[in-house]
Amino acid sequence: MTPLSPPPAPVRLPHERPLRVGPVSWLLRLRSAVIALVLLAAVALTTALSMRIGDIPMTLAEVVQAITDDGPDHFVVMELRLPRALTGALVGAALALAGAITQAIARNPLASPDILGVTSGASVAVVAAIVAAGSAHGGPSGALAQLGIPLLAVAGGLAGALIVYLLAWRRGLDGYRLVLVGIGVTAVFTNVKYWLLTLGDVNDSSRAMVWISGSLNGRGWEHVHPTALALAVLVPPALLGTRSLGALRFGDDTVTGLGVRTNLARGLMILAAVLLAAVATASAGPIAFVALAAPQIALRLAGVAQPPLLVSALAGAFLTSAADLVARTLFSPVELPVGVITAVLGAPYLIYLLVRARREARS
Amino acid sequence: MRLQAVDVRLGYGDRIIVDGLDLGIEAGTVTTIIGPNGCGKSTLLRALGRLLKPAGGEVLLDGKRIDRMPTKEVAKVLGVLPQAPTAPEGLTVADLVARGRHPHQTWYRQWSSDDESAVSEALSMTGLLDLGERPLDELSGGQRQRAWISMALAQGTDLLLLDEPTTFLDLAHQVEVLELVRRLHGELGRTVVMVLHDLNLAARYADRLVAMRGGKVIAAGTPAEVLTESLLSEVFDLDAKVIEDPVAGTPLVVPIGVRH
């Protein structure tokens, strides 16, 4: 293209700085990078604290020694505290990532994997299993509790998502329609869940309630591995989809005109969100609020318009690990489900950020 | 022929709006589609820009079926500005126009110097270079429309489809946008297809007019060939005198009244 006038000064993007090496060029958001590093450090700090705090308090030196030693302390750190802390961080990251993707696709900050039918579908499946197996067979135990519940949660979550997807599809996928259908399906699932709870034996129902609230109690390496694997498989393609996700915020005609296969890109990103949310729910139950709040907290911290995927994941990891630390120490030895604390911690902080943003907008 | 609709059948679901329509767009021309509301002109433009898949027939870009070409490759040749486009909240002008470079980017080439110069040239052509860091929501209607046109320009395609690029604009800004289209065509040899409502501006700024009614092309040709008193009556049910535009020499429509 020949310029009509002398070439103007290069335009600057307000939030990003280019980083160019030969034909390769990247856009760098300095503030996002700094926030990501700070959050990563915060996650490391809470993990370290989780190693120290508990029924047997340890100093950091004792923790380090326990890792190499072969004694009761080794068991406490390596088999109880570390896998639990890691599960919390990984589950939080997965939920937040799923939430960030869902909010971008739905073009709605109130969207979360809950409206994709994942968490409510998983809840129905698990509650049904606990209630059905409970009175007849003396409760879920052994292989059923270890493997059966997580597998059921994944299956129920995927089935719930499939129902929402099929009902929402109409010559393409519209974010607004997805939200409406998702809310409807979730309401039905939620009521089925409560109906099942009233049917069940009191003990089974209360056991199911703990799962429904989302708990990291007793989580071991068998929960760390699948969640870590899911994240390792799903995070790279999700990050590659960031650019499409950015384009998908525009109207469908604009996005298609820019050469994005709109329905394919949207479908793949939703699939990633569904799988992440399903795996996280299978590991720790439907932990409330992380998927909703972490992306919104992340985008306000990073000062961008769309939930940034990586920063959201780190914010989710931090929110969940900090919440679990509080959940198991606040009223020790009584332990609260982590889902209760994520809501109690996350909600006021999100409200604070919203109020501050309003003040800034006014001034 | 750059862009061609062959026997296309267009509609939404069961509602067919255009049936059995043929249209060819020559390289290096400015073609304007005119017609009453609901005649299918936007639908036709969406099909030409592969935003709407024909229920029958085919759309050819440089002789190849557009729906069988990779959409990203199409986006390097053909830019579309949809009617009343929407942008996410809080977006700045520079962010919007930079988005036009999407088809030229990959995850490892996110912002090349080509991207940068294409965006600044697009902004300077529409006179928005100083407004790059302003949020889109703070602009006037005319500035916002120019920002969207800049985005289409930054895409760097030699084919541009513009759906009512002058809506919401006052007359001066309409003329400004159409002068820009004229320059794109005259100085850069771009091929432009647009939908316009103002017949006099259409006559002045287009090489070819396509008049549609009820999903059919009623007439196509130079403005002088198309804008006749009998055609205005046939297409718009409008009684009008057509005189010579004292400035450009093109046909000028002076309405008398609507036939009932």
XYZ file of C-alpha atoms in Angstrom:
623
model
C 0.000 0.000 0.000
C 1.404 3.373 -0.983
C 0.872 5.997 1.642
C -1.242 8.976 0.662
C 0.889 11.335 2.717
C 4.278 11.005 4.412
C 4.060 7.981 6.730
C 2.718 9.073 10.108
C 4.451 8.377 13.373
C 3.935 4.749 14.481
C 0.797 4.334 16.519
C 1.108 3.219 20.128
C -1.292 0.781 21.673
C -2.397 2.210 25.001
C -1.878 -0.902 27.131
C 0.724 -2.956 25.347
C 4.332 -2.661 24.291
C 5.692 -4.575 21.324
C 8.636 -6.906 21.762
C 10.227 -7.772 18.438
C 12.977 -10.220 17.550
C 13.388 -10.647 13.793
C 10.087 -11.808 12.288
C 8.724 -12.730 15.717
C 6.762 -10.104 17.589
C 4.914 -10.226 20.862
C 2.704 -7.829 22.703
C 3.693 -7.406 26.291
C 1.513 -5.984 29.012
C 3.949 -4.903 31.664
C 1.314 -4.471 34.347
C -0.164 -7.938 33.665
C 3.290 -9.495 33.865
C 4.029 -7.807 37.196
C 0.615 -8.814 38.619
C 1.186 -12.395 37.447
C 4.546 -12.565 39.222
C 3.106 -11.058 42.404
C 0.249 -13.577 42.399
C 2.663 -16.439 41.766
C 4.711 -15.339 44.772
C 1.521 -15.079 46.826
C 0.540 -18.643 45.895
C 4.015 -19.845 46.895
C 3.703 -18.000 50.188
C 0.306 -19.489 51.091
C 1.548 -22.935 50.110
C 4.552 -22.501 52.395
C 2.280 -21.318 55.204
C -0.007 -24.320 54.657
C 2.999 -26.582 55.204
C 3.696 -24.948 58.556
C 0.222 -24.477 60.029
C -1.892 -27.322 61.360
C -2.385 -29.666 64.317
C 1.387 -30.027 64.404
C 2.839 -26.529 63.867
C 6.245 -26.556 62.198
C 8.858 -23.954 61.436
C 9.992 -23.587 57.858
C 13.237 -25.369 58.734
C 11.266 -28.272 60.194
C 9.159 -28.445 57.023
C 12.267 -28.583 54.835
C 13.732 -31.256 57.059
C 10.452 -33.221 57.030
C 10.567 -33.400 53.222
C 13.844 -35.317 53.286
C 13.418 -37.168 56.599
C 11.544 -40.421 56.946
C 9.257 -39.916 59.905
C 5.774 -38.869 60.992
C 6.526 -35.282 59.980
C 7.337 -36.502 56.475
C 3.883 -38.060 56.270
C 2.174 -34.904 57.545
C 3.939 -32.642 55.042
C 4.234 -34.871 51.978
C 1.007 -36.893 52.236
C -1.400 -34.520 53.990
C -0.466 -30.879 53.682
C 1.349 -30.642 50.344
C -1.147 -32.578 48.195
C -4.006 -30.689 49.804
C -2.381 -27.309 49.155
C -1.507 -28.283 45.592
C -5.021 -29.567 44.901
C -6.392 -26.272 46.178
C -4.107 -24.162 43.982
C -4.644 -26.302 40.877
C -8.412 -26.529 41.304
C -8.581 -22.778 41.853
C -6.522 -22.138 38.724
C -8.696 -24.471 36.643
C -11.954 -22.927 37.885
C -10.722 -19.378 37.317
C -9.501 -20.206 33.820
C -12.850 -21.798 33.001
C -14.560 -18.710 34.386
C -12.400 -16.300 32.372
C -13.175 -18.167 29.155
C -16.905 -18.348 29.915
C -17.120 -14.648 30.731
C -15.319 -13.706 27.515
C -17.533 -15.945 25.356
C -20.778 -14.876 27.024
C -19.631 -11.223 26.926
C -21.006 -11.139 30.454
C -19.038 -10.656 33.688
C -21.635 -12.632 35.640
C -21.142 -15.788 33.601
C -19.291 -18.700 35.154
C -18.974 -22.446 34.473
C -22.062 -22.862 36.658
C -24.174 -21.532 33.813
C -22.551 -24.040 31.444
C -24.293 -26.776 33.429
C -21.008 -28.315 34.594
C -21.104 -27.811 38.341
C -24.831 -28.401 38.755
C -24.678 -31.492 36.516
C -21.795 -32.854 38.567
C -23.669 -32.136 41.805
C -26.767 -34.044 40.681
C -24.693 -37.054 39.636
C -22.694 -37.168 42.867
C -25.645 -36.554 45.187
C -27.646 -39.220 43.351
C -24.794 -41.698 43.798
C -24.235 -40.928 47.483
C -27.940 -41.106 48.268
C -28.564 -44.232 46.192
C -25.498 -46.116 47.406
C -25.845 -44.879 50.983
C -28.670 -46.739 52.692
C -28.343 -49.931 50.633
C -24.610 -50.512 50.762
C -23.427 -48.690 53.861
C -22.240 -45.552 52.084
C -19.721 -44.989 49.364
C -16.381 -46.302 50.431
C -13.172 -47.753 49.045
C -12.978 -47.662 45.275
C -16.313 -45.869 44.917
C -15.259 -42.962 47.107
C -11.729 -42.827 45.688
C -12.470 -43.140 41.996
C -16.231 -43.411 41.595
C -17.184 -39.971 42.925
C -14.659 -38.004 40.818
C -15.543 -40.010 37.710
C -19.246 -39.502 38.340
C -18.646 -35.792 38.844
C -16.809 -35.535 35.508
C -19.532 -37.548 33.745
C -22.322 -35.528 35.331
C -20.558 -32.256 34.553
C -20.013 -33.162 30.901
C -23.604 -34.384 30.568
C -24.900 -31.142 32.079
C -22.746 -29.088 29.694
C -23.936 -31.155 26.726
C -27.580 -30.520 27.626
C -26.977 -26.768 27.905
C -25.015 -26.733 24.641
C -27.664 -28.642 22.679
C -30.484 -26.462 24.002
C -28.537 -23.255 23.333
C -27.422 -24.143 19.796
C -29.494 -22.499 17.113
C -27.678 -22.065 13.798
C -24.650 -21.086 15.839
C -23.907 -20.261 19.410
C -24.983 -16.965 20.889
C -23.469 -15.886 24.203
C -26.665 -14.322 25.492
C -28.771 -17.382 24.650
C -26.134 -19.599 26.304
C -26.472 -17.627 29.547
C -30.281 -17.818 29.557
C -30.421 -21.533 28.758
C -27.658 -22.201 31.285
C -29.521 -20.408 34.072
C -32.669 -22.398 33.273
C -30.922 -25.767 33.195
C -28.986 -24.968 36.379
C -32.235 -24.129 38.181
C -33.694 -27.501 37.184
C -30.533 -29.382 38.242
C -30.411 -27.523 41.546
C -33.962 -28.520 42.364
C -33.321 -32.139 41.396
C -30.312 -32.017 43.720
C -32.401 -30.754 46.659
C -35.105 -33.311 45.928
C -32.470 -36.067 46.071
C -31.135 -34.651 49.347
C -34.578 -34.860 50.945
C -34.971 -38.434 49.726
C -31.684 -39.575 51.216
C -30.803 -40.777 54.680
C -29.745 -37.898 56.982
C -26.142 -39.097 57.181
C -25.849 -39.535 53.435
C -27.395 -36.146 52.841
C -24.989 -34.387 55.185
C -22.065 -36.180 53.528
C -23.407 -35.023 50.173
C -23.762 -31.470 51.521
C -20.040 -31.352 52.334
C -19.241 -32.373 48.783
C -21.708 -29.826 47.358
C -20.092 -27.009 49.352
C -16.707 -27.840 47.894
C -14.097 -29.199 50.233
C -10.383 -29.882 50.094
C -10.469 -32.055 53.200
C -8.438 -35.252 52.779
C -7.319 -34.447 49.247
C -4.228 -36.435 48.289
C -1.936 -37.011 45.358
C -4.727 -38.906 43.583
C -6.452 -35.506 43.265
C -3.307 -33.565 42.386
C -2.346 -35.751 39.426
C -5.534 -35.608 37.323
C -5.969 -31.874 37.931
C -2.338 -31.154 37.055
C -2.631 -33.321 33.957
C -5.829 -31.562 32.857
C -4.193 -28.170 33.317
C -1.036 -29.260 31.463
C -3.140 -30.433 28.514
C -5.689 -27.616 28.468
C -3.756 -24.480 29.408
C -1.517 -24.256 26.285
C -4.405 -24.470 23.767
C -6.468 -22.094 25.922
C -3.626 -19.549 25.886
C -3.264 -19.976 22.109
C -6.968 -19.187 21.888
C -6.475 -15.843 23.652
C -6.385 -13.922 20.367
C -9.575 -15.555 19.060
C -11.176 -14.939 22.429
C -10.272 -11.259 22.125
C -11.850 -11.110 18.665
C -14.968 -12.944 19.860
C -15.842 -9.989 22.073
C -16.960 -8.164 18.940
C -20.202 -8.789 17.059
C -20.335 -12.040 15.092
C -20.249 -10.333 11.674
C -17.139 -8.372 12.622
C -15.393 -11.485 13.951
C -16.209 -13.540 10.857
C -15.054 -10.666 8.652
C -11.701 -10.758 10.443
C -11.213 -14.361 9.391
C -12.099 -16.151 12.633
C -14.100 -19.369 12.339
C -16.541 -18.006 14.851
C -18.531 -21.070 15.867
C -15.499 -23.377 15.831
C -13.391 -21.027 17.964
C -16.248 -20.463 20.385
C -17.028 -24.191 20.593
C -13.415 -25.169 21.275
C -12.966 -22.531 23.964
C -16.190 -23.580 25.681
C -15.078 -27.216 25.503
C -11.829 -26.247 27.249
C -13.791 -24.368 29.920
C -16.159 -27.302 30.442
C -13.312 -29.814 30.800
C -11.392 -27.578 33.217
C -14.462 -26.979 35.353
C -15.435 -30.661 35.297
C -11.997 -31.851 36.405
C -11.816 -29.191 39.129
C -15.293 -30.055 40.392
C -14.417 -33.748 40.407
C -11.392 -33.052 42.602
C -12.859 -30.700 45.176
C -16.588 -30.370 44.567
C -18.213 -27.221 43.245
C -16.161 -24.580 45.082
C -18.286 -21.456 44.952
C -17.378 -18.084 43.543
C -13.788 -18.723 42.359
C -14.776 -19.031 38.694
C -16.909 -15.911 38.960
C -14.718 -13.653 41.075
C -11.135 -14.574 40.161
C -11.375 -13.438 36.496
C -13.027 -10.173 37.530
C -10.430 -9.559 40.241
C -7.678 -10.395 37.717
C -8.934 -8.011 35.034
C -9.183 -5.164 37.539
C -5.727 -5.839 38.942
C -4.283 -6.030 35.424
C -6.239 -2.994 34.257
C -7.548 -4.598 31.066
C -11.003 -4.913 29.533
C -11.189 -8.681 29.175
C -10.362 -11.325 31.823
C -6.682 -12.166 31.170
C -6.385 -15.961 31.152
C -3.047 -16.477 32.877
C -3.578 -13.792 35.525
C -7.086 -15.156 36.184
C -5.705 -18.654 36.716
C -3.121 -17.349 39.188
C -5.726 -15.238 40.984
C -7.940 -18.343 41.265
C -5.052 -20.394 42.620
C -4.292 -17.757 45.219
C -7.922 -17.197 46.212
C -8.511 -20.924 46.691
C -5.297 -21.690 48.564
C -5.728 -18.692 50.848
C -9.365 -19.638 51.453
C -8.420 -23.203 52.327
C -5.762 -22.017 54.738
C -8.391 -19.886 56.475
C -10.983 -22.687 56.284
C -8.841 -25.145 58.186
C -7.299 -22.774 60.726
C -9.977 -20.208 61.594
C -12.092 -22.431 63.843
C -9.493 -25.173 64.288
C -9.950 -28.050 65.022
C -13.363 -27.608 63.350
C -12.833 -27.306 59.630
C -15.035 -25.328 57.272
C -15.620 -26.293 53.642
C -13.326 -24.153 51.473
C -16.280 -23.084 49.305
C -17.746 -21.159 52.225
C -14.554 -19.152 52.663
C -13.988 -18.424 48.929
C -17.391 -16.750 48.898
C -16.761 -14.885 52.167
C -13.288 -13.721 51.062
C -13.903 -13.174 47.373
C -17.213 -11.339 47.475
C -16.181 -8.348 49.606
C -12.958 -7.940 47.652
C -14.809 -7.959 44.348
C -17.313 -5.433 45.711
C -14.422 -3.247 46.876
C -12.860 -3.350 43.399
C -16.205 -2.477 41.797
C -16.769 0.445 44.141
C -13.249 1.733 43.535
C -13.690 1.444 39.761
C -16.907 3.474 40.013
C -15.175 6.170 42.027
C -12.363 6.323 39.476
C -14.869 6.576 36.650
C -16.628 9.463 38.377
C -13.549 11.493 39.157
C -14.662 -10.392 -12.058
C -13.455 -10.009 -8.448
C -16.596 -11.025 -6.665
C -19.591 -12.816 -8.070
C -22.914 -14.085 -6.814
C -24.218 -16.910 -8.993
C -27.897 -17.843 -8.703
C -27.815 -17.259 -4.934
C -30.699 -18.017 -2.625
C -30.417 -16.143 0.660
C -32.436 -15.997 3.805
C -32.613 -16.688 7.510
C -34.030 -20.119 8.347
C -37.173 -20.684 6.305
C -37.550 -17.031 5.396
C -36.039 -16.601 1.928
C -35.270 -12.970 1.085
C -33.254 -13.242 -2.105
C -33.799 -15.969 -4.693
C -31.977 -16.723 -7.939
C -29.883 -13.550 -7.941
C -26.801 -12.988 -10.118
C -24.377 -10.134 -9.610
C -20.779 -9.509 -10.651
C -18.384 -6.954 -9.175
C -15.610 -5.776 -11.521
C -12.121 -5.107 -10.158
C -11.356 -1.476 -9.351
C -14.933 -0.220 -9.272
C -17.129 1.390 -6.646
C -20.495 -0.350 -6.698
C -23.412 0.894 -4.637
C -26.481 -1.187 -3.930
C -29.675 0.822 -3.526
C -33.244 -0.183 -2.847
C -36.102 0.237 -0.380
C -35.875 -1.077 3.189
C -36.134 -4.865 3.364
C -35.290 -5.406 -0.311
C -32.391 -7.710 0.566
C -29.458 -5.400 -0.135
C -27.771 -5.918 3.259
C -28.494 -9.637 3.012
C -26.789 -9.706 -0.389
C -23.792 -7.786 0.961
C -23.489 -10.195 3.898
C -23.489 -13.128 1.479
C -20.813 -11.470 -0.693
C -18.712 -11.086 2.465
C -19.316 -14.751 3.490
C -21.095 -13.597 6.667
C -24.181 -15.437 5.454
C -24.010 -18.840 3.797
C -26.264 -19.054 0.736
C -29.059 -21.646 0.921
C -28.493 -22.167 -2.800
C -26.102 -21.008 -5.499
C -22.597 -19.810 -4.771
C -20.434 -16.765 -4.166
C -17.123 -16.660 -6.038
C -14.104 -14.637 -4.947
C -11.575 -14.364 -7.810
C -13.357 -17.328 -9.416
C -13.136 -19.600 -6.390
C -15.999 -20.575 -4.094
C -15.653 -18.295 -1.096
C -17.097 -20.838 1.374
C -14.405 -23.346 0.432
C -11.516 -20.910 0.983
C -9.926 -20.672 4.437
C -11.745 -17.770 6.073
C -8.459 -16.232 7.238
C -7.180 -16.129 3.636
C -10.420 -14.471 2.563
C -9.920 -11.900 5.329
C -6.574 -10.878 3.783
C -8.306 -9.974 0.505
C -11.799 -8.962 1.546
C -12.751 -6.611 4.386
C -16.289 -6.197 5.669
C -17.764 -3.379 7.717
C -21.087 -4.708 9.042
C -24.107 -2.547 9.662
C -24.144 -1.013 13.166
C -21.144 -2.978 14.465
C -20.690 -3.378 18.217
C -17.454 -3.158 20.181
C -16.708 -4.245 23.730
C -16.921 -1.601 26.426
C -13.887 0.512 27.238
C -12.043 -0.203 23.989
C -9.787 2.548 22.661
C -9.657 3.654 19.034
C -6.138 2.252 18.608
C -7.235 -1.104 20.060
C -10.180 -1.244 17.671
C -8.190 -0.367 14.575
C -5.366 -2.730 15.599
C -7.961 -5.521 15.661
C -8.211 -5.094 11.888
C -4.758 -6.691 11.631
C -6.101 -9.949 13.057
C -5.937 -11.967 9.798
C -2.258 -11.038 9.392
C -1.273 -12.111 12.894
C -0.382 -15.374 14.591
C 0.494 -16.200 18.176
C 4.173 -15.619 17.424
C 3.591 -12.551 15.244
C 1.294 -10.415 17.326
C 2.348 -6.895 16.408
C 4.837 -6.563 13.548
C 6.070 -3.239 12.202
C 3.766 -3.864 9.206
C 0.828 -3.992 11.587
C 1.959 -0.800 13.200
C 2.321 1.140 9.952
C -0.958 -0.201 8.542
C -2.789 0.988 11.652
C -1.205 4.427 11.679
C -1.880 4.886 7.963
C -5.503 3.847 8.441
C -5.851 6.304 11.327
C -4.269 9.145 9.386
C -6.491 8.541 6.336
C -9.588 8.947 8.495
C -8.066 11.821 10.467
C -8.152 9.970 13.774
C -4.429 9.789 14.478
C -4.729 12.084 17.497
C -7.653 10.140 18.984
C -5.877 6.770 19.193
C -5.921 6.554 22.983
C -9.512 7.778 23.383
C -12.160 5.213 24.406
C -14.564 4.478 21.587
C -17.618 5.257 23.749
C -16.435 8.848 24.157
C -16.387 9.621 20.437
C -19.125 11.327 18.437
C -21.156 9.210 16.019
C -19.142 10.433 13.063
C -15.789 9.780 14.714
C -16.905 6.324 15.788
C -17.982 5.449 12.268
C -14.613 6.661 10.973
C -12.868 4.491 13.584
C -14.711 1.425 12.276
C -13.799 2.335 8.715
C -10.163 2.661 9.874
C -10.361 -0.860 11.221
C -11.522 -2.141 7.832
C -8.730 -0.121 6.161
C -6.080 -1.476 8.530
C -7.050 -4.950 7.391
C -5.270 -3.920 4.166
C -7.646 -5.686 1.766
C -8.148 -4.497 -1.803
C -11.828 -5.445 -1.647
C -14.047 -3.616 0.823
C -17.709 -4.242 1.585
C -19.353 -1.428 3.528
C -22.897 -1.807 4.842
C -24.394 1.656 5.228
C -21.119 3.358 6.185
C -22.849 6.742 6.446
C -25.664 5.932 8.887
C -25.791 8.193 11.958
C -23.691 10.799 10.141
C -24.641 14.371 9.287
C -24.335 15.413 5.653
C -20.830 16.835 5.999
C -19.567 13.640 7.598
C -21.374 11.520 5.006
C -19.575 13.409 2.258
C -16.307 13.031 4.165
C -16.689 9.245 4.374
C -17.634 8.963 0.714
C -14.709 11.190 -0.333
C -12.516 8.724 1.564
C -14.070 5.841 -0.374
C -13.409 7.757 -3.588
C -9.735 8.202 -2.620
C -9.390 4.511 -1.756
C -10.647 3.731 -5.194
C -8.867 6.503 -7.111
C -5.456 6.473 -5.420
C -5.171 2.909 -4.182
C -7.271 1.081 -6.766
C -9.469 -0.596 -4.184
C -12.690 -2.318 -5.171
C -15.593 -1.159 -3.018
C -19.140 -2.457 -2.682
C -21.448 -0.544 -0.387
C -25.054 -0.175 0.596
C -26.303 3.418 0.726
C -29.684 5.022 1.301
C -28.997 8.482 -0.120
C -29.570 8.167 -3.879
C -27.894 11.460 -4.784
C -24.716 10.607 -2.891
C -24.845 7.094 -4.350
C -25.043 8.574 -7.853
C -22.173 10.917 -7.215
C -19.726 8.495 -5.626
C -20.394 5.190 -7.408
C -19.219 3.908 -10.785
C -22.020 1.409 -10.805
C -25.418 1.316 -9.182
C -27.381 -1.845 -8.476
C -31.069 -1.243 -7.774
C -32.909 -3.983 -5.887
C -36.494 -4.622 -4.943
C -38.071 -7.721 -3.391
C -34.804 -9.673 -3.502
C -34.296 -9.092 -7.226
C -31.896 -6.862 -9.151
C -34.143 -4.513 -11.132
C -31.379 -2.541 -12.833
C -27.598 -2.355 -12.825
C -25.281 0.023 -14.631
C -23.850 3.531 -14.449
C -25.761 6.002 -12.285
C -27.110 7.710 -15.402
C -28.414 4.408 -16.741
C -30.008 3.318 -13.495
C -31.386 6.468 -11.894
C -34.262 7.198 -14.236
C -37.713 8.467 -13.372
C -39.335 5.181 -14.414
C -36.907 3.122 -12.296
C -37.502 5.272 -9.211
C -41.170 4.645 -9.646
C -40.638 0.904 -10.119
C -38.168 0.386 -7.270
C -39.196 2.959 -4.669
C -42.821 3.776 -5.695
C -41.478 7.298 -5.864
C -42.571 10.035 -8.256
C -39.505 12.153 -8.884
C -37.800 14.395 -11.339
C -34.245 13.470 -12.290
C -32.120 16.455 -13.206
C -28.405 16.944 -13.694
C -26.393 17.525 -10.525
C -24.974 21.038 -11.086
C -21.734 20.121 -9.311
C -20.852 16.620 -10.494
C -23.022 16.206 -13.555
C -24.454 12.981 -12.167
C -28.210 12.352 -11.870
C -29.929 14.248 -9.074
C -33.206 12.947 -7.730
C -35.816 15.542 -6.767
C -38.763 13.767 -5.135
C -42.303 14.833 -5.994
C -44.220 12.396 -3.827
C -44.885 8.768 -3.043
C -47.334 6.845 -5.241
C -50.080 5.101 -3.295
